[in-house]
């Protein structure tokens, strides 16, 4: 047995005789009920009916709000609800979603994200047209915590279809956000669930790479999923402690164990992706004057992803900070006199 399998939840096949709808829309939640109404509304607007679509909210024992009340009010009996008796962490909550799913196609939709009209219709067409694909994802829109659109991800290719050189792109650039991708349940049954060693990030990247290493993936050019980016997330404790960089480094080591030799160059290019992301996080922490967290972030980047480009980026960041410090002190002196 591969040692990594010890850390992945087994996703068992649906017992024979139980009804299996086409879709399972599984919505993991934790203290995000304020957004859940929009999430559920976007799914229910495309509801195919209980025979074709399972819709279930799986709550990781929220402490600050009541997602069950939102489900009962908006779902009106159409949406199932399951709450863990105690907090199990987001990775195990994701795996619980996979284990409780009954559909042939699984859409894991965070409780603060949403989908646009046509998401299920368009991605179902992809699986109908190409039965050999293991997953299909669409172009994505990023919005802020207030629901305002911030950007639309660039096109991966000009037309919808099999993602050309998909494995290389997914390894080197991580172009997929979780709400944008649909995976065959049989694929999770074959490859198992999310790796439980991750603490804060990169578990999705590792999963999408794992899938792309074994199956073709479809890309839909129309932006049909919306990912919510929280401005406060960059100040989270996992970024302040450098766990985010350690998680991405662990993901690369896991991926290396099963990646074909032909894709190893793409994995090397991913070092720059994660290193620059870490410096982006450091810059955000410095903007909030969280100096210790920023220093830890830079230290972890140097430890895991040191390269000429990364060092130059750190020097530029240091120069910029020095200029800001000098400017701030000049302003203080000017005010003093």
Short mmCIF file of N, CA, C and O in Angstrom, two decimals, residues 197-257:
data_model
loop_
_atom_site.label_atom_id
_atom_site.label_comp_id
_atom_site.label_asym_id
_atom_site.label_seq_id
_atom_site.Cartn_x
_atom_site.Cartn_y
_atom_site.Cartn_z
N UNK A 197 -3.42 15.17 6.32
CA UNK A 197 -2.22 15.79 6.91
C UNK A 197 -2.19 17.30 6.75
O UNK A 197 -1.44 17.99 7.45
N UNK A 198 -2.98 17.83 5.83
CA UNK A 198 -2.96 19.28 5.61
C UNK A 198 -3.67 20.01 6.75
O UNK A 198 -4.64 19.50 7.32
N UNK A 199 -3.16 21.20 7.05
CA UNK A 199 -3.73 21.97 8.15
C UNK A 199 -4.51 23.20 7.70
O UNK A 199 -5.41 23.64 8.40
N UNK A 200 -4.15 23.77 6.54
CA UNK A 200 -4.83 25.02 6.17
C UNK A 200 -4.98 25.24 4.67
O UNK A 200 -5.84 26.01 4.26
N UNK A 201 -4.19 24.60 3.84
CA UNK A 201 -4.30 24.86 2.40
C UNK A 201 -3.59 23.77 1.61
O UNK A 201 -2.93 22.90 2.19
N UNK A 202 -3.72 23.83 0.30
CA UNK A 202 -3.05 22.96 -0.68
C UNK A 202 -3.64 21.57 -0.78
O UNK A 202 -3.26 20.80 -1.65
N UNK A 203 -4.60 21.22 0.10
CA UNK A 203 -5.24 19.91 -0.02
C UNK A 203 -6.04 19.81 -1.31
O UNK A 203 -6.13 18.73 -1.91
N UNK A 204 -6.60 20.94 -1.76
CA UNK A 204 -7.35 20.92 -3.01
C UNK A 204 -6.41 20.78 -4.20
O UNK A 204 -6.66 19.99 -5.12
N UNK A 205 -5.29 21.52 -4.19
CA UNK A 205 -4.30 21.41 -5.28
C UNK A 205 -3.82 19.97 -5.41
O UNK A 205 -3.79 19.43 -6.51
N UNK A 206 -3.46 19.36 -4.29
CA UNK A 206 -2.98 17.98 -4.34
C UNK A 206 -4.06 17.06 -4.91
O UNK A 206 -3.75 16.16 -5.70
N UNK A 207 -5.31 17.27 -4.54
CA UNK A 207 -6.40 16.43 -5.04
C UNK A 207 -6.59 16.60 -6.54
O UNK A 207 -6.72 15.62 -7.28
N UNK A 208 -6.60 17.84 -7.02
CA UNK A 208 -6.82 18.05 -8.46
C UNK A 208 -5.66 17.50 -9.28
O UNK A 208 -5.86 16.97 -10.37
N UNK A 209 -4.44 17.61 -8.74
CA UNK A 209 -3.29 17.01 -9.43
C UNK A 209 -3.43 15.50 -9.46
O UNK A 209 -3.18 14.85 -10.49
N UNK A 210 -3.83 14.91 -8.34
CA UNK A 210 -4.00 13.46 -8.25
C UNK A 210 -5.00 12.98 -9.30
O UNK A 210 -4.78 11.96 -9.97
N UNK A 211 -6.10 13.72 -9.43
CA UNK A 211 -7.10 13.34 -10.43
C UNK A 211 -6.55 13.48 -11.84
O UNK A 211 -6.69 12.58 -12.68
N UNK A 212 -5.90 14.62 -12.13
CA UNK A 212 -5.39 14.87 -13.47
C UNK A 212 -4.27 13.91 -13.85
O UNK A 212 -4.02 13.68 -15.04
N UNK A 213 -3.59 13.33 -12.85
CA UNK A 213 -2.54 12.36 -13.13
C UNK A 213 -3.11 11.02 -13.58
O UNK A 213 -2.39 10.19 -14.13
N UNK A 214 -4.42 10.81 -13.34
CA UNK A 214 -5.04 9.53 -13.67
C UNK A 214 -6.15 9.62 -14.72
O UNK A 214 -6.50 8.61 -15.34
N UNK A 215 -6.72 10.83 -14.90
CA UNK A 215 -7.88 10.97 -15.80
C UNK A 215 -7.76 12.26 -16.62
O UNK A 215 -7.19 13.26 -16.15
N UNK A 216 -8.35 12.27 -17.82
CA UNK A 216 -8.50 13.54 -18.54
C UNK A 216 -9.46 14.46 -17.77
O UNK A 216 -10.34 13.99 -17.04
N UNK A 217 -9.27 15.76 -17.92
CA UNK A 217 -10.10 16.77 -17.25
C UNK A 217 -10.67 17.70 -18.31
O UNK A 217 -9.99 18.04 -19.28
N UNK A 218 -11.92 18.10 -18.12
CA UNK A 218 -12.61 18.99 -19.06
C UNK A 218 -12.54 20.43 -18.53
O UNK A 218 -12.63 20.67 -17.32
N UNK A 219 -12.42 21.37 -19.48
CA UNK A 219 -12.44 22.79 -19.12
C UNK A 219 -13.59 23.49 -19.82
O UNK A 219 -13.74 23.38 -21.05
N UNK A 220 -14.41 24.20 -19.04
CA UNK A 220 -15.54 24.98 -19.57
C UNK A 220 -15.15 26.46 -19.55
O UNK A 220 -14.80 27.01 -18.50
N UNK A 221 -15.23 27.11 -20.72
CA UNK A 221 -14.75 28.50 -20.82
C UNK A 221 -15.67 29.51 -20.15
O UNK A 221 -15.23 30.59 -19.75
N UNK A 222 -16.95 29.17 -20.01
CA UNK A 222 -17.88 30.14 -19.43
C UNK A 222 -17.67 30.21 -17.91
O UNK A 222 -17.59 29.18 -17.24
N UNK A 223 -17.60 31.43 -17.34
CA UNK A 223 -17.42 31.55 -15.88
C UNK A 223 -18.74 31.29 -15.16
O UNK A 223 -19.63 32.15 -15.13
N UNK A 224 -18.87 30.11 -14.57
CA UNK A 224 -20.14 29.68 -14.00
C UNK A 224 -20.09 29.45 -12.49
O UNK A 224 -21.11 29.09 -11.89
N UNK A 225 -18.93 29.66 -11.88
CA UNK A 225 -18.80 29.49 -10.42
C UNK A 225 -18.18 30.76 -9.84
O UNK A 225 -17.37 31.43 -10.50
N UNK A 226 -18.57 31.06 -8.61
CA UNK A 226 -18.08 32.28 -7.95
C UNK A 226 -17.43 31.90 -6.63
O UNK A 226 -18.06 31.29 -5.76
N UNK A 227 -16.17 32.28 -6.49
CA UNK A 227 -15.37 31.98 -5.30
C UNK A 227 -15.26 33.24 -4.45
O UNK A 227 -14.87 34.29 -4.95
N UNK A 228 -15.60 33.12 -3.17
CA UNK A 228 -15.57 34.29 -2.29
C UNK A 228 -14.21 34.38 -1.60
O UNK A 228 -13.77 33.44 -0.92
N UNK A 229 -13.55 35.51 -1.78
CA UNK A 229 -12.26 35.77 -1.15
C UNK A 229 -12.46 36.72 0.02
O UNK A 229 -13.00 37.82 -0.16
N UNK A 230 -12.06 36.30 1.21
CA UNK A 230 -12.23 37.12 2.41
C UNK A 230 -10.96 37.90 2.67
O UNK A 230 -9.88 37.31 2.81
N UNK A 231 -11.06 39.20 2.79
CA UNK A 231 -9.87 40.03 3.02
C UNK A 231 -9.21 39.69 4.34
O UNK A 231 -8.00 39.78 4.50
N UNK A 232 -9.99 39.26 5.32
CA UNK A 232 -9.43 38.98 6.64
C UNK A 232 -8.65 37.67 6.67
O UNK A 232 -7.89 37.40 7.59
N UNK A 233 -8.81 36.85 5.62
CA UNK A 233 -8.21 35.52 5.67
C UNK A 233 -6.69 35.58 5.70
O UNK A 233 -6.03 34.69 6.23
N UNK A 234 -6.10 36.64 5.11
CA UNK A 234 -4.65 36.74 5.09
C UNK A 234 -4.06 36.97 6.47
O UNK A 234 -2.86 36.81 6.67
N UNK A 235 -4.86 37.37 7.44
CA UNK A 235 -4.37 37.59 8.79
C UNK A 235 -4.62 36.36 9.66
O UNK A 235 -4.44 36.41 10.86
N UNK A 236 -5.09 35.29 9.06
CA UNK A 236 -5.39 34.07 9.81
C UNK A 236 -4.16 33.50 10.47
O UNK A 236 -3.03 33.70 10.03
N UNK A 237 -4.38 32.73 11.50
CA UNK A 237 -3.26 32.23 12.31
C UNK A 237 -2.36 31.29 11.52
O UNK A 237 -1.16 31.22 11.77
N UNK A 238 -2.89 30.58 10.53
CA UNK A 238 -2.05 29.65 9.79
C UNK A 238 -1.06 30.38 8.90
O UNK A 238 0.03 29.87 8.64
N UNK A 239 -1.42 31.56 8.42
CA UNK A 239 -0.49 32.34 7.63
C UNK A 239 0.51 33.04 8.54
O UNK A 239 1.70 33.11 8.24
N UNK A 240 0.03 33.50 9.69
CA UNK A 240 0.95 34.16 10.63
C UNK A 240 1.99 33.19 11.18
O UNK A 240 3.08 33.60 11.58
N UNK A 241 1.66 31.89 11.20
CA UNK A 241 2.61 30.90 11.72
C UNK A 241 3.39 30.19 10.62
O UNK A 241 4.24 29.35 10.92
N UNK A 242 3.09 30.51 9.36
CA UNK A 242 3.82 29.89 8.25
C UNK A 242 3.33 28.51 7.87
O UNK A 242 3.93 27.84 7.01
N UNK A 243 2.22 28.06 8.47
CA UNK A 243 1.69 26.73 8.14
C UNK A 243 1.29 26.64 6.66
O UNK A 243 1.33 25.56 6.07
N UNK A 244 0.87 27.76 6.08
CA UNK A 244 0.46 27.72 4.68
C UNK A 244 1.60 27.31 3.76
O UNK A 244 1.43 26.50 2.86
N UNK A 245 2.80 27.83 4.01
CA UNK A 245 3.95 27.48 3.18
C UNK A 245 4.38 26.04 3.46
O UNK A 245 4.73 25.29 2.53
N UNK A 246 4.32 25.63 4.71
CA UNK A 246 4.69 24.25 5.02
C UNK A 246 3.72 23.26 4.38
O UNK A 246 4.11 22.17 3.95
N UNK A 247 2.44 23.64 4.30
CA UNK A 247 1.45 22.78 3.64
C UNK A 247 1.73 22.66 2.14
O UNK A 247 1.64 21.58 1.56
N UNK A 248 2.07 23.77 1.50
CA UNK A 248 2.34 23.71 0.06
C UNK A 248 3.59 22.88 -0.21
O UNK A 248 3.65 22.14 -1.21
N UNK A 249 4.58 22.99 0.66
CA UNK A 249 5.80 22.19 0.49
C UNK A 249 5.48 20.70 0.64
O UNK A 249 5.96 19.87 -0.14
N UNK A 250 4.65 20.36 1.65
CA UNK A 250 4.26 18.96 1.84
C UNK A 250 3.48 18.46 0.62
O UNK A 250 3.68 17.32 0.18
N UNK A 251 2.61 19.31 0.08
CA UNK A 251 1.83 18.91 -1.11
C UNK A 251 2.76 18.56 -2.26
O UNK A 251 2.54 17.57 -2.97
N UNK A 252 3.78 19.37 -2.47
CA UNK A 252 4.72 19.10 -3.56
C UNK A 252 5.44 17.77 -3.35
O UNK A 252 5.68 17.02 -4.30
N UNK A 253 5.80 17.46 -2.11
CA UNK A 253 6.48 16.20 -1.82
C UNK A 253 5.54 15.02 -2.07
O UNK A 253 5.95 13.97 -2.57
N UNK A 254 4.27 15.16 -1.71
CA UNK A 254 3.29 14.09 -1.95
C UNK A 254 3.08 13.89 -3.45
O UNK A 254 3.10 12.76 -3.95
N UNK A 255 2.91 15.01 -4.16
CA UNK A 255 2.68 14.93 -5.60
C UNK A 255 3.86 14.29 -6.31
O UNK A 255 3.70 13.50 -7.26
N UNK A 256 5.07 14.58 -5.86
CA UNK A 256 6.28 14.04 -6.46
C UNK A 256 6.27 12.51 -6.47
O UNK A 256 6.84 11.88 -7.36
N UNK A 257 5.59 11.92 -5.48
CA UNK A 257 5.62 10.46 -5.34
C UNK A 257 4.81 9.73 -6.41
O UNK A 257 5.04 8.55 -6.65
#
